[in-house]
Amino acid sequence: MAGIAFDTTGTLYGITSTGDIYTIDVLNGTTSFEVAGQGSYSSITFHPVTNELWATSRSFVPPNIDAIFKVNLSTGDTTIIGHTGLGKTTNDIVFDENQNLYGVIGAASEINDFISIDISNGVGTVVGSVGMKNILGLAFEETGVTAVEDDLNTTVPTEFSLEQNYPNPFNPSTKIKFTIPSVTLSEVEGSLVTMKIYDVLGKEVATLVNEEKPAGTYEILFNAMNLSSGIYFYQLRAGNFVDTKKIVLIK
């Protein structure tokens, strides 16, 4: 495989250097052919909102040495977005959760560069040197937080609360609401608030909140697309307050 990437539904795809696209079973590693490709690729990534498949050219010579493509998952057809203009093969690309596209460029024998890529035209800008040779992959750490909505009402809360997530069971996203009370009733207002996700063995798998928060009611949209099906626990800590609830992820 020239590249692998999860789409927004949690399905793992792989693409060969000749452009053939497969799905990969994360439980046993078996592959299923999806569509024949029409190009030669070095890496793939999925847009976090549109779920479109993006790819980079495997060509080491012009004109496609620095090309950025979209690949149609149904037909294998490619649409060229543009060229980075940097004259080097893009070893890997990845979107962050804010729809920004990044890549790493450079041959195995030279110090590689980290770049940002304009998704409207494919033009690349060097952010800086990574200080190493032969960097072949990039990945963003999954924060698990899609959005945090603050102060859902104007009423000043008077006590802590951690509500059950909804929906539950869920796949792949669920909402969690919690309340931090007024400083007049609690000395923890403005102190550190954390919410973390743990698996059944007690291993921390995600941090959803880790910051100071004033009194108010908050709602988090938790995306668990990179976690396996199973039982997990989310725990809220603020001052001396601790509460834990169970969630069930079914894929």
Coordinates of C-alpha atoms in Angstrom, one line a residue:
M1 CA 0.0 0.0 0.0
A2 CA 1.2 3.5 -0.9
G3 CA -1.0 5.1 1.7
I4 CA -3.8 4.4 4.2
A5 CA -6.3 6.7 5.9
F6 CA -9.6 6.6 7.8
D7 CA -12.6 8.3 6.3
T8 CA -15.0 10.3 8.5
T9 CA -17.2 7.2 9.2
G10 CA -14.2 5.2 10.6
T11 CA -13.7 3.0 7.5
L12 CA -10.0 2.4 6.7
Y13 CA -8.9 2.7 3.1
G14 CA -5.7 1.9 1.4
I15 CA -4.4 2.8 -2.0
T16 CA -1.7 1.1 -4.1
S17 CA 1.1 2.9 -6.0
T18 CA -0.9 2.2 -9.2
G19 CA -4.1 3.8 -7.7
D20 CA -6.2 0.7 -6.9
I21 CA -8.4 1.4 -3.8
Y22 CA -9.2 -1.1 -1.1
T23 CA -10.9 -1.1 2.3
I24 CA -9.0 -2.7 5.1
D25 CA -10.6 -4.6 8.0
V26 CA -9.1 -3.2 11.2
L27 CA -9.9 -6.4 13.1
N28 CA -7.9 -8.8 10.9
G29 CA -6.1 -6.8 8.2
T30 CA -7.9 -8.3 5.3
T31 CA -8.5 -6.1 2.3
S32 CA -11.5 -5.8 -0.1
F33 CA -11.1 -4.3 -3.6
E34 CA -13.2 -1.2 -4.2
V35 CA -12.2 0.4 -7.5
A36 CA -9.4 0.5 -10.0
G37 CA -7.4 3.7 -9.9
Q38 CA -6.3 5.9 -12.7
G39 CA -3.0 7.3 -11.4
S40 CA 0.1 6.7 -9.4
Y41 CA -0.1 7.9 -5.8
S42 CA 2.2 8.3 -2.8
S43 CA -0.3 9.2 0.0
I44 CA -4.0 9.7 0.7
T45 CA -6.1 11.6 3.3
F46 CA -9.9 12.3 3.7
H47 CA -11.4 15.8 4.0
P48 CA -12.9 16.0 7.6
V49 CA -16.1 17.6 6.4
T50 CA -16.8 16.4 2.9
N51 CA -15.2 13.0 3.3
E52 CA -13.6 13.4 -0.1
L53 CA -10.4 11.4 -0.8
W54 CA -7.3 13.5 -1.5
A55 CA -4.1 12.1 -2.8
T56 CA -0.5 13.1 -3.9
S57 CA 1.3 12.0 -7.0
R58 CA 4.0 9.4 -6.9
S59 CA 5.7 10.8 -9.9
F60 CA 9.3 11.9 -9.5
V61 CA 9.4 14.0 -12.7
P62 CA 7.4 16.9 -14.0
P63 CA 4.6 17.7 -14.7
N64 CA 3.0 15.7 -11.8
I65 CA 5.9 15.6 -9.4
D66 CA 4.1 18.0 -7.0
A67 CA 0.4 17.4 -8.0
I68 CA -2.5 17.3 -5.5
F69 CA -5.6 15.3 -6.5
K70 CA -9.1 14.3 -5.5
V71 CA -10.0 10.7 -6.2
N72 CA -13.6 9.6 -6.8
L73 CA -14.2 6.5 -4.6
S74 CA -16.9 5.2 -6.9
T75 CA -15.1 5.5 -10.2
G76 CA -11.5 5.9 -9.4
D77 CA -11.4 9.1 -11.6
T78 CA -9.0 11.8 -10.5
T79 CA -9.5 15.6 -10.5
I80 CA -6.3 17.6 -10.2
I81 CA -6.5 20.4 -7.6
G82 CA -3.2 21.9 -8.6
H83 CA 0.5 21.8 -7.9
T84 CA 2.4 22.8 -4.8
G85 CA 4.9 24.6 -7.0
L86 CA 7.7 23.4 -4.9
G87 CA 9.1 20.9 -7.4
K88 CA 9.3 18.0 -5.0
T89 CA 7.3 14.8 -4.4
T90 CA 4.8 15.2 -1.5
N91 CA 5.5 12.2 0.7
D92 CA 2.4 12.4 2.7
I93 CA -0.6 14.8 3.3
V94 CA -3.1 15.1 6.2
F95 CA -6.0 17.3 7.1
D96 CA -6.4 18.7 10.6
E97 CA -9.9 19.0 12.2
N98 CA -10.2 22.6 10.9
Q99 CA -9.9 21.5 7.2
N100 CA -6.3 22.7 6.9
L101 CA -4.1 20.6 4.6
Y102 CA -0.5 19.9 5.4
G103 CA 2.3 17.8 3.9
V104 CA 5.9 16.8 4.0
I105 CA 8.2 17.0 1.0
G106 CA 11.7 15.9 0.0
A107 CA 13.7 13.0 -1.1
A108 CA 15.0 10.3 1.2
S109 CA 18.6 11.7 0.9
E110 CA 17.7 15.3 1.9
I111 CA 16.3 17.1 4.9
N112 CA 12.5 17.2 4.4
D113 CA 10.2 20.2 4.7
F114 CA 6.8 20.6 6.4
I115 CA 4.3 22.5 4.2
S116 CA 0.8 23.9 4.2
I117 CA -1.3 23.4 1.1
D118 CA -4.0 25.7 -0.2
I119 CA -7.0 23.4 -0.9
S120 CA -8.4 25.7 -3.5
N121 CA -5.5 25.5 -5.9
G122 CA -2.9 23.0 -4.4
V123 CA -0.2 25.7 -3.9
G124 CA 2.2 24.7 -1.1
T125 CA 4.0 27.0 1.3
V126 CA 7.0 25.8 3.3
V127 CA 6.3 26.1 7.0
G128 CA 9.8 25.0 8.0
S129 CA 12.3 22.2 8.0
V130 CA 11.6 19.0 9.9
G131 CA 15.3 18.6 10.5
M132 CA 15.3 15.0 9.4
K133 CA 15.5 12.9 6.2
N134 CA 13.1 10.4 4.8
I135 CA 9.9 11.4 6.6
L136 CA 7.2 9.3 4.9
G137 CA 4.1 9.9 7.1
L138 CA 2.2 12.5 9.0
A139 CA -0.7 12.2 11.5
F140 CA -2.6 14.5 13.8
E141 CA -3.3 13.3 17.3
E142 CA -7.0 12.8 17.7
T143 CA -8.3 15.1 20.4
G144 CA -11.8 13.6 20.4
V145 CA -13.4 17.0 20.6
T146 CA -15.5 18.2 17.6
A147 CA -17.0 21.2 19.4
V148 CA -17.5 22.7 22.8
E149 CA -20.6 24.9 23.2
D150 CA -20.3 27.3 26.2
D151 CA -23.0 28.8 28.4
L152 CA -26.0 27.1 27.0
N153 CA -28.3 29.2 29.2
T154 CA -28.0 32.5 31.1
T155 CA -29.0 31.0 34.5
V156 CA -26.1 30.9 36.9
P157 CA -25.7 27.2 38.0
T158 CA -25.7 26.4 41.7
E159 CA -24.3 22.9 41.7
F160 CA -22.1 20.5 39.7
S161 CA -23.7 18.1 37.2
L162 CA -22.4 15.6 34.7
E163 CA -25.2 14.3 32.4
Q164 CA -25.4 11.0 30.6
N165 CA -24.2 11.3 27.0
Y166 CA -26.7 11.3 24.2
P167 CA -27.1 9.2 22.2
N168 CA -25.9 6.2 24.1
P169 CA -25.0 3.7 22.6
F170 CA -23.5 5.9 19.8
N171 CA -21.5 5.8 16.5
P172 CA -19.3 7.7 16.1
S173 CA -20.3 10.9 17.8
T174 CA -22.2 11.7 21.1
K175 CA -22.9 14.8 23.2
I176 CA -21.8 15.2 26.8
K177 CA -23.2 18.1 28.9
F178 CA -21.8 19.3 32.2
T179 CA -22.2 22.2 34.6
I180 CA -19.7 24.2 36.8
P181 CA -21.4 26.1 39.6
S182 CA -21.0 29.7 40.8
V183 CA -18.0 30.7 42.8
T184 CA -20.4 31.7 45.6
L185 CA -21.2 28.1 46.2
S186 CA -17.9 26.5 45.1
E187 CA -14.3 27.5 45.3
V188 CA -13.5 25.8 42.0
E189 CA -14.8 28.3 39.6
G190 CA -12.0 29.4 37.3
S191 CA -9.9 26.4 38.4
L192 CA -8.7 23.6 36.2
V193 CA -11.5 21.4 34.7
T194 CA -10.7 18.2 33.0
M195 CA -12.8 15.6 31.2
K196 CA -11.1 12.4 30.0
I197 CA -12.2 9.2 28.3
Y198 CA -11.0 5.8 29.7
D199 CA -11.3 2.3 28.4
V200 CA -12.4 -0.7 30.5
L201 CA -8.8 -1.3 31.7
G202 CA -8.5 2.3 33.0
K203 CA -6.3 3.5 30.1
E204 CA -6.8 7.1 29.1
V205 CA -7.7 7.2 25.4
A206 CA -8.8 10.9 25.0
T207 CA -8.8 14.2 26.7
L208 CA -11.9 16.3 26.0
V209 CA -11.4 19.2 28.4
N210 CA -8.2 20.5 30.1
E211 CA -8.6 24.2 30.9
E212 CA -9.9 26.7 33.4
K213 CA -13.6 27.4 33.0
P214 CA -16.0 29.9 34.7
A215 CA -19.4 28.9 36.1
G216 CA -21.7 27.8 33.3
T217 CA -23.2 24.9 31.4
Y218 CA -21.1 23.3 28.6
E219 CA -21.8 20.7 25.9
I220 CA -19.1 18.7 24.1
L221 CA -19.5 16.8 20.9
F222 CA -17.2 13.8 21.2
N223 CA -16.1 12.0 18.0
A224 CA -14.9 8.4 18.7
M225 CA -14.2 7.4 15.0
N226 CA -10.7 6.3 15.9
L227 CA -11.8 4.1 18.8
S228 CA -13.0 0.5 18.6
S229 CA -16.4 -0.7 19.6
G230 CA -16.8 -1.3 23.3
I231 CA -17.5 0.2 26.8
Y232 CA -15.7 3.4 27.8
F233 CA -16.0 5.8 30.7
Y234 CA -15.9 9.6 30.8
Q235 CA -14.8 11.4 33.9
L236 CA -15.2 15.0 35.0
R237 CA -12.8 16.6 37.5
A238 CA -13.1 20.1 38.9
G239 CA -11.6 20.9 42.3
N240 CA -12.8 18.2 44.7
F241 CA -15.7 17.2 42.4
V242 CA -15.3 13.9 40.5
D243 CA -18.0 12.1 38.5
T244 CA -17.8 9.2 36.1
K245 CA -20.3 7.8 33.6
K246 CA -20.3 4.8 31.2
I247 CA -20.7 5.1 27.4
V248 CA -21.1 2.4 24.8
L249 CA -19.6 2.7 21.3
I250 CA -21.1 0.4 18.7
K251 CA -19.7 0.4 15.1

